[in-house]
Amino acid sequence: MIYQGKALTAKYLEDGIAELCFDLEGDSVNKFNRVTLQELGEATTALVGEAGLKGVLVTSGKSVFIVGADITEFTELFKLPDAELRGWAQQANDVFNAFEDLPVPTVVAINGVALGGGFEMCLACDYRVMSTAAIVGLPEVKLGINPGFGGTVRLPRVIGCDNAMLWVATGNQQKPDAALKDGGVDAVVAPELLKEASLDLLKSAIAGEFDYKARRVEKTTPVKLNDIERMMSFTTGKAMVAQQAGRHMPAPLTAAKSMERNAGLNRAEAIEVEIDHFIKLVRTPQSAALVGLFLSEQAVSKAARGFAKAGGDVKQAAVLGAGIMGGGIAYQSAYKGTPILMKDIAEAGIELGMKEAGKLLAKRVSRGRMTADKMSAVLNSIRPSLSYDGFDKADVIVEAVVENPKVKRAVLAETEKHIRNDAVLASNTSTISITHLAEALERPENFCGMHFFNPVHAMPLVEVIRGEKTSESTVARVVKYALQMGKTPIVVNDCPGFYVNRVLFPYFAGFDMLIRDGADFRKVDKVMEGFGMPMGPAYLMDVVGIDTGYHAAEVMADGFPDRMRHDFTGISQMMFEAKRYGQKNGIGFYRYEEDKKGKPKKCEDDTALEMAAKAKQASVELSDDDIQARMMIPMCIETVRCIDEGILRDPADADMGLVMGIGFPVFRGGALRYIDQMGAKAFCEMADRYADLGPLYQPTASLRAMAANGETFFK
């Protein structure tokens, strides 16, 4: 044994060839934490001291190679002063450089995921052999930073500046064929041949058949482009990156600039440039938000897995109500491997549901993501029916009929008679109280909410709603089913609107008040899209369906009359009364025409503008900042109320719910992190400027206490 540590070992495989194996103790994956970095340095020193060393093979003892840096260490690390952070980054790079400078050839066998620091380790090796089961890439920009272990230095020198900008600026994972084509790896082989092929390549390098030293020269000296070529490459590349990334995400363009600046330098100077840009990005609010969101996503996933452990098996599912939503649920369940019955009371509903599932599957086939045989198999696992035949075998039954409490209660009560006593019933209601619906059931403990977002196949979030009598085993089984469907579930306690809709409707109320006070809804849409929302509130209402929104708003007003019932006729109510429902009937705040691809194209509509003028009751001078504040304050305060009332497990669920449920801008991290970054004191002061607008704009006592004590939601 050359070196024995907690994260990696080094030992001889055969004459003169050492294996450096990453295998982090007590963890299912390898990652670059402080221990791994330190031990890599120590192992490299030990290898240098081996007189008989001829070559090094780098491997992993896990199913992955190295997933990247340990993000859980980032929050504390990023709080360090610039000088200390620079010292840490330089020390880490010294470890990678020392390994790269070993006096013998090095080959890495990439068996699985090699991302971020994991792929930077691969780049420090002379040759890279990749399994067909592996993926590689540098996704750091998705955390608001650029690579920090030499990625922006080595990658352009390995695959060229144009390809490197694309890899780094998008942060996309690269599959084996793409990685080989671009030159990111030297060979791709089947998993069972990986170690043998890697050893063969290493022996060839040892024998002098491949010039590993020439490769190192390329990686440690300036990029082989003259000044004009370099300028042309980066000028074009930066323009493309800036256009795709947008103004809210500085990391992609900063990473491209880092590569541009370091391209003409040697390794030591180039790494200094990379560290400069790394520190610059670490200090941005976008980085803090994105790293925080990553940690929140891990926390939410861990909580879901914890719930699911106690959940019974879900081998057969069923959905009540076909149509678009039922068809979407059936598709997602079947596509992810859980067979499903799809019941409706009418043949037309069944046809619509099967058509929806078939359309989604056909799209995957046309894009080369699924074979026709697989499509047939998935469709065959959706069994349409006009009766309850087979429902006695279902483990979870999802009700997805019309959003009407009387209809839902009747359907649920009838269904309960046709299912097993231990089966779980779930309602896909978006606002109706689960406790109220459960009153119609003999086994309310086996009932909960399972709120999917539309379109089901595209939206990752599912709210699992716990009613007053819902058992923990019921919650666990539905969480487990949501995970089987490839969704991210958050568990929410029952209240009107649950979580996402409860905080969305105050946002819509803010919009109604803006139009009342003279704002142009087109400008409000533009300003909120500029804030980072995927679409403005008027356009969002059109997409959701103004009728759907109106009925949901009524439920919210009944539930929270003190702050969610208007004392004026808002523009959204006027649209509803005029039967302008949005995209579903072609007319709402905007008019919709089909484009060449048959998709609805948004157009301005004179009648909508006239209606907005009639809704106007005042002429308040409104800046863009006013519009953003008046839209965001109600949503943020209602989110705080949900935390105060225990509707949610914790702030991580709150922010992930908004990001996944309504497309809250990721670079802002969610409503609570938005408050954190502004500071609770500054947020309360902003809200107080609009306090005359009513209770929706008045901070809770808990938020004022946080402001007084300088506290944050995320530590």
XYZ file of C-alpha atoms in Angstrom:
715
model
C 0.000 0.000 0.000
C 1.419 3.356 -1.064
C -1.220 5.453 0.702
C -4.299 4.692 2.819
C -6.833 7.391 3.621
C -10.530 7.823 4.364
C -11.346 9.117 0.881
C -8.823 7.373 -1.349
C -6.074 4.777 -1.481
C -2.994 4.227 -3.644
C -1.523 0.770 -4.194
C 0.374 -1.148 -6.851
C -1.688 -3.173 -9.326
C 1.270 -4.732 -11.097
C 4.877 -3.975 -11.845
C 5.318 -0.198 -11.479
C 1.647 0.638 -12.102
C -0.239 2.167 -9.182
C -3.994 2.518 -8.791
C -5.285 5.674 -7.145
C -8.831 4.778 -6.092
C -11.380 7.299 -4.807
C -13.725 5.631 -2.292
C -15.055 8.044 0.322
C -15.788 6.316 3.627
C -19.357 6.509 4.928
C -20.817 7.983 1.738
C -22.581 6.494 -1.277
C -20.727 8.834 -3.665
C -17.280 10.369 -4.051
C -17.025 14.141 -3.726
C -14.316 16.722 -3.228
C -14.658 17.794 0.379
C -11.795 19.055 2.547
C -10.773 15.494 3.457
C -10.640 14.309 -0.171
C -8.611 17.332 -1.272
C -6.157 16.926 1.570
C -5.741 13.219 0.947
C -5.270 13.714 -2.797
C -2.360 16.001 -1.945
C -0.920 13.480 0.502
C -1.356 10.566 -1.908
C 0.311 12.544 -4.711
C 3.298 13.256 -2.445
C 3.478 9.552 -1.604
C 3.392 8.632 -5.316
C 6.202 11.068 -6.102
C 8.306 9.280 -3.482
C 7.891 5.871 -5.151
C 11.155 5.144 -6.965
C 9.735 2.267 -9.029
C 6.583 4.064 -10.168
C 5.902 3.831 -13.920
C 2.294 5.006 -14.249
C -0.905 5.790 -12.345
C -4.428 4.544 -13.062
C -7.153 6.648 -11.415
C -10.367 4.783 -10.540
C -13.452 4.931 -8.321
C -14.727 2.422 -5.798
C -18.284 3.759 -6.190
C -20.846 3.479 -8.976
C -20.041 7.117 -9.755
C -16.581 8.559 -10.355
C -16.701 11.877 -8.444
C -19.930 13.893 -8.414
C -18.155 17.202 -7.793
C -17.313 19.422 -4.855
C -19.137 19.001 -1.549
C -21.662 21.842 -1.848
C -22.565 21.569 1.853
C -19.164 23.103 2.626
C -19.740 26.051 0.277
C -21.941 28.199 2.514
C -19.272 28.504 5.211
C -16.420 28.622 2.707
C -18.008 31.456 0.749
C -18.255 33.569 3.910
C -14.445 33.734 4.153
C -12.707 37.039 3.371
C -11.318 37.275 -0.169
C -7.735 36.604 0.935
C -8.668 33.412 2.800
C -10.928 32.211 -0.017
C -8.112 32.841 -2.493
C -5.740 30.906 -0.267
C -8.112 27.923 -0.165
C -8.602 27.975 -3.959
C -4.861 28.277 -4.604
C -4.124 25.427 -2.207
C -6.705 23.224 -3.946
C -5.203 24.051 -7.343
C -1.720 23.277 -6.053
C -2.983 19.747 -5.296
C -4.355 19.291 -8.840
C -1.191 20.776 -10.373
C 1.039 18.464 -8.323
C -0.934 15.466 -9.521
C -0.772 16.700 -13.124
C 3.015 17.064 -12.758
C 3.652 13.465 -11.605
C 6.787 12.148 -13.363
C 4.826 9.273 -14.948
C 1.823 9.017 -17.293
C -1.677 9.036 -15.772
C -4.924 7.564 -17.092
C -8.367 7.941 -15.530
C -11.114 5.317 -15.860
C -14.370 7.289 -15.754
C -16.934 4.719 -14.647
C -19.876 6.988 -13.819
C -20.784 10.584 -13.018
C -17.762 12.911 -13.245
C -18.979 16.463 -12.813
C -17.439 19.720 -11.622
C -14.387 18.960 -9.515
C -14.741 15.312 -10.527
C -14.217 16.155 -14.190
C -11.502 18.665 -13.283
C -9.681 15.702 -11.722
C -10.070 13.881 -15.035
C -8.657 16.883 -16.909
C -5.582 16.822 -14.652
C -4.882 13.303 -15.944
C -3.019 12.743 -19.224
C -5.615 10.410 -20.766
C -9.316 9.845 -20.154
C -11.210 6.618 -20.853
C -14.967 6.810 -20.380
C -17.575 4.135 -19.783
C -20.700 4.178 -21.940
C -22.583 4.479 -18.621
C -20.769 7.666 -17.557
C -21.443 11.393 -17.946
C -18.987 14.258 -17.639
C -19.218 18.037 -17.483
C -18.601 21.287 -15.645
C -22.003 22.440 -14.292
C -20.693 25.129 -11.912
C -22.515 27.980 -13.689
C -25.764 26.401 -12.492
C -24.597 27.311 -8.991
C -23.754 30.829 -10.100
C -19.981 30.260 -10.107
C -17.298 29.186 -12.569
C -15.032 26.136 -12.186
C -12.421 26.623 -9.460
C -10.066 23.630 -9.792
C -8.579 24.566 -13.174
C -11.564 23.724 -15.376
C -11.524 26.984 -17.368
C -7.758 26.583 -17.844
C -7.428 22.946 -18.909
C -10.656 22.410 -20.869
C -9.985 25.031 -23.631
C -6.505 23.545 -24.062
C -7.972 20.027 -24.350
C -11.084 20.547 -26.546
C -10.565 24.030 -27.994
C -11.953 27.397 -26.935
C -15.252 27.196 -28.842
C -16.217 23.817 -27.408
C -14.986 24.761 -23.938
C -17.138 27.899 -23.878
C -20.167 25.800 -24.818
C -19.444 23.159 -22.171
C -18.747 25.616 -19.366
C -21.291 28.344 -20.182
C -24.226 25.917 -20.502
C -23.106 23.694 -17.646
C -24.648 20.777 -19.520
C -23.771 17.162 -18.843
C -21.961 15.490 -21.723
C -22.783 11.955 -22.784
C -19.992 9.638 -23.965
C -20.452 10.153 -27.729
C -20.479 13.954 -27.407
C -17.510 13.964 -25.040
C -15.500 11.772 -27.433
C -16.455 13.844 -30.482
C -15.293 17.083 -28.825
C -12.092 15.498 -27.508
C -13.030 15.676 -23.839
C -12.192 11.978 -23.516
C -9.844 9.762 -25.528
C -11.892 6.580 -25.671
C -15.340 5.227 -24.813
C -15.794 1.577 -23.902
C -18.408 -0.706 -22.345
C -18.433 -0.680 -18.510
C -17.052 -4.219 -18.237
C -14.072 -3.293 -20.425
C -13.248 0.023 -18.745
C -10.449 -1.017 -16.417
C -8.797 -3.292 -18.967
C -8.920 -0.623 -21.703
C -7.589 2.043 -19.324
C -4.707 -0.196 -18.281
C -3.864 -0.955 -21.908
C -3.719 2.755 -22.696
C -1.533 3.405 -19.643
C 0.886 0.626 -20.651
C 1.110 2.067 -24.157
C 1.981 5.478 -22.697
C 4.585 3.895 -20.420
C 6.065 2.117 -23.454
C 6.384 5.453 -25.258
C 3.737 4.719 -27.881
C 1.892 7.879 -26.779
C 3.651 11.126 -25.881
C 2.052 12.072 -22.582
C 4.613 14.824 -21.982
C 3.553 16.655 -25.142
C -0.029 16.581 -23.858
C 1.057 18.196 -20.625
C 2.846 20.959 -22.475
C -0.409 21.767 -24.275
C -2.301 21.943 -20.962
C 0.251 24.115 -19.155
C 1.081 26.648 -21.891
C -1.021 29.264 -23.762
C -3.802 28.120 -26.097
C -2.508 27.540 -29.631
C -4.364 30.399 -31.282
C -2.894 33.657 -32.525
C -4.298 36.964 -31.253
C -6.748 37.409 -34.152
C -8.040 33.816 -33.941
C -8.446 34.145 -30.199
C -10.288 37.457 -30.522
C -12.662 36.084 -33.171
C -13.383 32.937 -31.175
C -14.164 34.705 -27.915
C -15.991 37.693 -29.411
C -18.453 35.398 -31.177
C -18.649 32.991 -28.243
C -19.246 35.666 -25.613
C -22.042 37.221 -27.663
C -23.817 33.858 -27.890
C -23.302 33.164 -24.190
C -24.615 36.598 -23.172
C -27.716 36.168 -25.327
C -28.533 32.720 -23.940
C -27.720 33.433 -20.287
C -29.568 36.750 -20.016
C -28.754 39.624 -17.731
C -29.719 37.905 -14.485
C -27.173 35.081 -14.697
C -23.630 36.500 -14.691
C -21.764 33.188 -14.287
C -21.815 31.929 -17.916
C -20.417 35.164 -19.380
C -17.931 35.587 -16.513
C -16.669 32.041 -17.105
C -16.257 32.820 -20.820
C -14.323 35.994 -19.937
C -12.134 33.961 -17.580
C -11.238 31.608 -20.444
C -10.567 34.543 -22.748
C -8.241 36.213 -20.272
C -6.341 33.052 -19.370
C -5.998 31.702 -22.931
C -2.721 33.530 -23.572
C -1.134 32.640 -20.230
C 0.791 29.747 -18.743
C -0.863 27.458 -16.194
C 0.133 29.321 -13.022
C -0.970 32.709 -14.369
C -4.124 31.262 -15.939
C -5.233 29.667 -12.665
C -4.838 33.010 -10.906
C -7.249 34.480 -13.458
C -9.709 31.640 -12.858
C -9.554 32.236 -9.099
C -10.159 35.977 -9.628
C -13.359 35.251 -11.531
C -14.367 32.498 -9.103
C -14.194 34.899 -6.137
C -16.024 37.608 -8.080
C -18.929 35.222 -8.750
C -18.983 33.815 -5.218
C -19.822 37.313 -3.995
C -22.902 37.677 -6.219
C -26.446 37.314 -4.840
C -27.158 34.889 -7.694
C -24.494 32.485 -6.432
C -25.848 32.649 -2.867
C -29.374 31.987 -4.165
C -28.405 29.124 -6.493
C -26.166 27.363 -3.958
C -28.915 27.787 -1.360
C -31.489 26.405 -3.747
C -29.272 23.391 -4.486
C -29.030 22.676 -0.753
C -32.794 23.170 -0.380
C -33.412 20.713 -3.204
C -31.232 18.148 -1.452
C -33.105 18.734 1.823
C -36.498 18.376 0.119
C -35.398 15.178 -1.644
C -34.017 13.739 1.595
C -37.281 14.515 3.411
C -39.303 12.870 0.624
C -37.156 9.741 0.743
C -37.650 9.687 4.520
C -41.441 9.767 4.115
C -41.344 7.147 1.347
C -39.486 4.603 3.506
C -42.665 4.117 5.524
C -44.863 3.939 2.426
C -46.464 0.716 1.236
C -45.794 -0.626 -2.252
C -47.417 1.090 -5.214
C -47.514 -1.560 -7.934
C -50.818 -0.519 -9.509
C -52.351 2.939 -9.696
C -55.641 4.342 -10.959
C -56.904 7.753 -11.996
C -60.524 8.935 -11.947
C -61.391 11.374 -14.705
C -59.542 11.095 -17.990
C -59.318 14.314 -19.990
C -56.122 16.362 -20.257
C -55.171 16.183 -16.567
C -56.113 12.533 -16.121
C -54.316 11.645 -19.349
C -51.241 13.519 -18.148
C -51.235 11.667 -14.828
C -51.731 8.330 -16.614
C -48.887 9.094 -19.013
C -46.465 10.069 -16.240
C -47.299 7.029 -14.129
C -47.025 4.557 -16.997
C -43.936 6.187 -18.514
C -42.131 5.900 -15.175
C -43.118 2.259 -14.757
C -46.285 2.120 -12.636
C -49.247 0.625 -14.560
C -52.439 2.649 -14.227
C -56.182 2.294 -14.743
C -57.883 5.367 -16.217
C -61.623 5.645 -15.579
C -64.126 8.137 -16.936
C -67.900 8.236 -17.141
C -67.881 8.973 -20.878
C -66.144 7.430 -23.879
C -65.198 10.932 -25.050
C -63.255 11.501 -21.826
C -61.410 8.206 -22.252
C -60.508 9.111 -25.816
C -59.231 12.520 -24.747
C -57.107 10.991 -21.969
C -55.585 8.341 -24.247
C -55.009 10.953 -26.939
C -53.120 13.132 -24.442
C -50.935 10.212 -23.306
C -50.363 9.108 -26.912
C -49.418 12.637 -27.992
C -46.800 12.947 -25.239
C -45.325 9.538 -26.044
C -45.287 10.227 -29.800
C -43.336 13.412 -29.138
C -40.653 11.392 -27.323
C -40.465 8.939 -30.226
C -40.181 11.749 -32.806
C -37.292 13.253 -30.836
C -35.450 9.951 -30.653
C -35.927 9.634 -26.890
C -38.061 6.509 -27.074
C -38.515 3.579 -29.429
C -41.888 2.769 -30.979
C -41.871 -0.555 -29.110
C -41.354 1.233 -25.790
C -44.188 3.620 -26.667
C -46.505 0.678 -27.290
C -45.504 -0.931 -24.000
C -46.192 2.273 -22.058
C -49.572 2.795 -23.751
C -50.495 -0.813 -23.004
C -49.830 -0.197 -19.303
C -52.588 2.467 -19.333
C -55.888 0.605 -19.128
C -58.908 2.788 -19.965
C -62.250 1.866 -18.473
C -65.811 3.099 -18.021
C -66.241 0.906 -14.913
C -64.466 0.167 -11.639
C -63.241 -3.167 -12.937
C -59.720 -3.782 -11.583
C -59.856 -0.982 -8.987
C -59.674 -3.616 -6.223
C -56.044 -4.160 -7.242
C -55.032 -0.478 -7.143
C -52.745 0.720 -4.338
C -53.225 4.447 -4.997
C -56.238 6.000 -6.737
C -55.985 9.636 -7.835
C -59.226 11.565 -8.339
C -58.900 14.169 -11.106
C -62.495 15.123 -11.907
C -63.895 18.655 -12.263
C -62.893 21.172 -9.546
C -66.261 21.149 -7.794
C -66.549 20.038 -4.152
C -69.973 18.360 -4.573
C -68.850 16.383 -7.614
C -65.572 15.403 -5.990
C -67.228 14.273 -2.754
C -69.715 12.142 -4.680
C -67.017 10.543 -6.856
C -64.719 9.867 -3.885
C -67.526 8.303 -1.808
C -68.550 6.053 -4.692
C -64.967 5.050 -5.476
C -64.262 4.100 -1.850
C -66.799 1.273 -2.189
C -64.837 -0.310 -5.048
C -61.311 -0.298 -3.618
C -59.453 -2.288 -0.965
C -59.646 -1.172 2.661
C -55.891 -0.534 2.665
C -55.856 1.372 -0.648
C -55.157 5.094 -0.639
C -57.425 7.683 -2.241
C -55.938 11.026 -3.272
C -57.570 14.110 -4.761
C -55.874 16.217 -7.401
C -57.731 19.307 -6.217
C -55.877 22.601 -6.462
C -57.733 24.512 -3.725
C -60.591 22.537 -2.099
C -60.034 21.550 1.525
C -58.925 17.931 1.932
C -60.528 17.822 5.384
C -63.842 18.922 3.834
C -63.649 16.315 1.040
C -62.768 13.615 3.593
C -66.115 14.118 5.357
C -67.757 12.073 2.591
C -65.529 9.056 3.275
C -65.754 6.092 5.624
C -61.947 5.832 5.816
C -60.701 9.462 5.917
C -57.364 8.268 7.291
C -56.685 6.696 3.861
C -57.277 9.961 2.025
C -55.051 12.943 1.196
C -54.433 15.510 -1.512
C -52.082 14.927 -4.446
C -51.921 18.216 -6.326
C -50.202 17.972 -9.699
C -49.331 21.088 -11.662
C -50.272 21.516 -15.304
C -48.858 20.257 -17.632
C -48.215 17.169 -15.502
C -45.343 15.815 -17.606
C -43.416 19.102 -17.483
C -43.981 20.398 -13.945
C -41.760 18.665 -11.365
C -43.687 19.547 -8.198
C -46.432 17.585 -6.456
C -48.071 18.849 -3.268
C -49.088 16.001 -0.949
C -51.742 17.480 1.337
C -52.350 16.125 4.798
C -55.962 16.534 5.999
C -56.993 16.547 9.671
C -57.599 12.786 9.664
C -54.971 11.718 7.107
C -52.675 9.002 8.492
C -48.896 9.189 8.184
C -48.880 5.882 6.273
C -51.198 7.455 3.672
C -48.873 10.440 3.265
C -45.901 8.084 3.009
C -47.473 5.968 0.260
C -48.493 8.971 -1.845
C -45.030 10.531 -1.444
C -43.566 7.214 -2.572
C -45.856 7.151 -5.621
C -44.902 10.745 -6.491
C -41.220 9.763 -6.374
C -41.941 6.732 -8.575
C -43.503 9.147 -11.059
C -40.269 11.145 -11.151
C -41.777 14.091 -9.253
C -40.535 16.153 -6.312
C -43.161 15.958 -3.558
C -43.531 18.409 -0.674
C -45.867 17.568 2.201
C -48.303 20.378 3.017
C -50.869 20.670 5.794
C -54.430 21.385 4.698
C -55.637 24.968 4.233
C -57.393 26.842 1.410
C -55.104 26.755 -1.636
C -52.637 24.517 0.232
C -49.270 26.198 -0.331
C -48.502 27.202 -3.921
C -51.961 28.514 -4.810
C -52.359 30.123 -1.419
C -49.309 32.329 -2.051
C -49.998 32.748 -5.782
C -53.404 34.382 -5.341
C -52.131 37.303 -3.237
C -49.733 37.898 -6.141
C -52.722 37.995 -8.506
C -54.515 40.300 -6.049
C -51.538 42.637 -6.251
C -51.938 42.596 -10.029
C -55.659 43.456 -9.819
C -54.840 46.403 -7.553
C -52.151 47.639 -9.941
C -54.650 47.697 -12.826
C -57.184 49.415 -10.560
C -54.562 52.085 -9.858
C -53.871 52.731 -13.533
C -51.075 50.334 -14.509
C -50.988 48.911 -18.031
C -51.174 45.104 -17.767
C -48.758 44.795 -20.697
C -46.179 46.809 -18.759
C -46.792 44.783 -15.591
C -46.139 41.602 -17.591
C -42.934 43.066 -19.025
C -41.685 44.268 -15.629
C -42.331 40.912 -13.926
C -40.686 39.033 -16.785
C -37.756 41.402 -16.248
C -37.824 40.401 -12.568
C -37.298 36.842 -13.770
C -40.772 35.305 -13.796
C -41.307 32.959 -16.773
C -44.362 35.019 -17.752
C -46.139 38.093 -16.430
C -49.330 37.809 -14.333
C -51.797 38.676 -17.130
C -50.252 36.124 -19.484
C -50.067 33.570 -16.649
C -53.801 33.981 -15.959
C -54.492 33.390 -19.644
C -52.412 30.207 -19.603
C -53.893 28.865 -16.346
C -57.426 29.795 -17.435
C -59.167 32.898 -16.114
C -62.244 30.848 -15.187
C -60.092 28.406 -13.219
C -58.365 31.306 -11.510
C -61.624 33.055 -10.709
C -63.148 30.001 -9.015
C -59.936 29.380 -7.081
C -59.875 33.038 -6.014
C -63.406 32.588 -4.613
C -62.193 29.657 -2.506
C -59.273 31.762 -1.262
C -61.548 34.719 -0.472
C -63.851 32.461 1.566
C -60.864 31.015 3.400
C -59.087 34.308 4.117
C -61.766 37.011 3.806
C -59.789 39.573 5.817
C -57.143 39.924 3.119
C -58.183 38.028 -0.007
C -61.673 39.424 -0.615
C -61.667 42.516 -2.851
C -63.776 45.597 -2.154
C -63.700 46.455 -5.864
C -64.386 44.711 -9.176
C -60.984 43.647 -10.445
C -59.876 43.180 -14.035
C -59.687 39.390 -13.649
C -63.354 39.273 -12.529
C -64.317 41.480 -15.477
C -62.518 39.081 -17.837
C -64.329 36.110 -16.297
C -67.747 37.767 -16.569
C -67.030 38.578 -20.217
C -66.227 34.854 -20.760
C -62.664 35.723 -21.733
C -60.951 32.650 -20.281
C -57.521 32.949 -21.903
C -55.812 30.437 -24.157
C -58.533 27.804 -23.695
C -61.053 29.867 -25.702
C -58.593 32.078 -27.554
C -59.317 35.357 -25.788
C -58.350 36.817 -22.411
C -55.938 39.595 -21.572
C -54.476 38.736 -24.960
C -55.884 37.243 -28.147
C -54.455 33.898 -29.307
C -53.860 32.727 -32.847
C -52.198 29.509 -33.965
C -48.627 29.838 -35.202
C -47.106 27.640 -37.916
C -46.548 24.847 -35.394
C -50.131 24.988 -34.173
C -49.196 26.586 -30.863
C -51.093 29.595 -29.448
C -49.424 32.884 -30.359
C -50.077 35.862 -28.048
C -51.412 39.027 -29.707
C -52.617 42.336 -28.312
C -56.378 42.807 -28.126
C -58.126 46.179 -28.220
C -61.135 44.993 -26.199
C -58.875 43.826 -23.365
C -57.225 47.255 -23.298
C -60.648 48.923 -23.183
C -61.682 46.665 -20.284
C -58.503 47.543 -18.417
C -59.310 51.229 -18.874
C -62.766 50.605 -17.341
C -61.167 48.762 -14.397
C -59.001 51.802 -13.664
C -60.161 53.738 -10.599
C -57.091 55.915 -9.990
C -53.972 57.234 -11.719
C -51.101 56.384 -9.401
C -47.583 57.087 -10.630
C -45.932 53.680 -10.753
C -42.245 53.020 -11.379
C -40.907 49.576 -12.332
C -39.720 49.201 -8.724
C -43.239 50.002 -7.500
C -44.707 47.347 -9.773
C -42.217 44.699 -8.620
C -42.740 45.579 -4.970
C -46.532 45.612 -5.206
C -46.488 42.208 -6.941
C -43.935 40.509 -4.682
C -44.820 41.772 -1.196
C -48.178 39.899 -0.941
C -46.625 36.625 -2.164
C -43.684 36.877 0.234
C -45.790 37.784 3.279
C -48.239 34.935 2.580
C -45.268 32.555 2.339
C -44.149 33.722 5.784
C -47.686 33.088 7.085
C -47.485 29.494 5.787
C -44.269 28.989 7.756
C -45.784 30.614 10.867
C -48.881 28.382 10.676
C -46.931 25.157 10.128
C -48.456 24.609 6.687
C -44.974 23.673 5.470
C -42.154 21.632 6.957
C -39.537 24.377 6.642
C -38.239 27.269 4.464
C -36.580 24.827 2.036
C -39.988 23.378 1.100
C -41.360 26.902 0.702
C -38.736 28.089 -1.758
C -38.528 24.829 -3.710
C -42.323 24.803 -3.976
C -42.336 28.230 -5.636
C -39.407 27.493 -7.950
C -40.880 24.171 -9.097
C -44.552 25.118 -8.891
C -44.732 28.561 -10.526
C -41.256 29.069 -11.984
C -40.077 31.586 -9.357
C -36.699 32.799 -10.698
C -33.949 30.416 -9.579
C -31.363 33.191 -9.361
C -33.485 34.790 -6.615
C -33.770 31.474 -4.756
C -37.447 31.641 -3.742
C -39.621 34.053 -1.736
C -37.915 33.517 1.617
C -34.392 33.765 0.250
C -35.533 36.901 -1.585
C -36.449 38.349 1.840
C -33.148 37.102 3.291
C -31.078 38.753 0.582
C -32.927 42.038 0.975
C -32.884 41.700 4.754
C -36.061 41.339 6.823
C -35.713 44.938 8.048
C -35.444 46.354 4.515
C -38.331 44.143 3.363
C -40.590 45.347 6.187
C -39.682 48.953 5.419
C -40.556 48.382 1.753
C -43.869 46.752 2.713
C -44.720 49.599 5.092
C -44.554 52.052 2.189
C -47.553 50.228 0.694
C -49.370 49.419 3.962
C -52.376 51.514 2.908
C -53.126 48.889 0.233
C -54.420 46.574 2.957
C -53.555 43.471 5.015
C -51.798 41.716 2.109
C -49.052 44.332 2.400
C -48.666 44.269 6.182
C -45.816 42.095 7.532
C -46.542 39.485 10.172
C -45.412 39.912 13.783
C -42.872 37.121 13.247
C -41.321 38.909 10.273
C -41.098 42.158 12.227
C -39.390 40.245 15.065
C -36.892 38.816 12.571
C -36.278 42.336 11.284
C -35.646 43.632 14.809
C -33.258 40.777 15.636
C -31.440 40.704 12.296
C -32.536 37.091 11.687
C -32.823 35.149 8.427
C -34.842 32.138 7.274
C -31.725 30.351 6.053
C -28.713 30.240 8.339
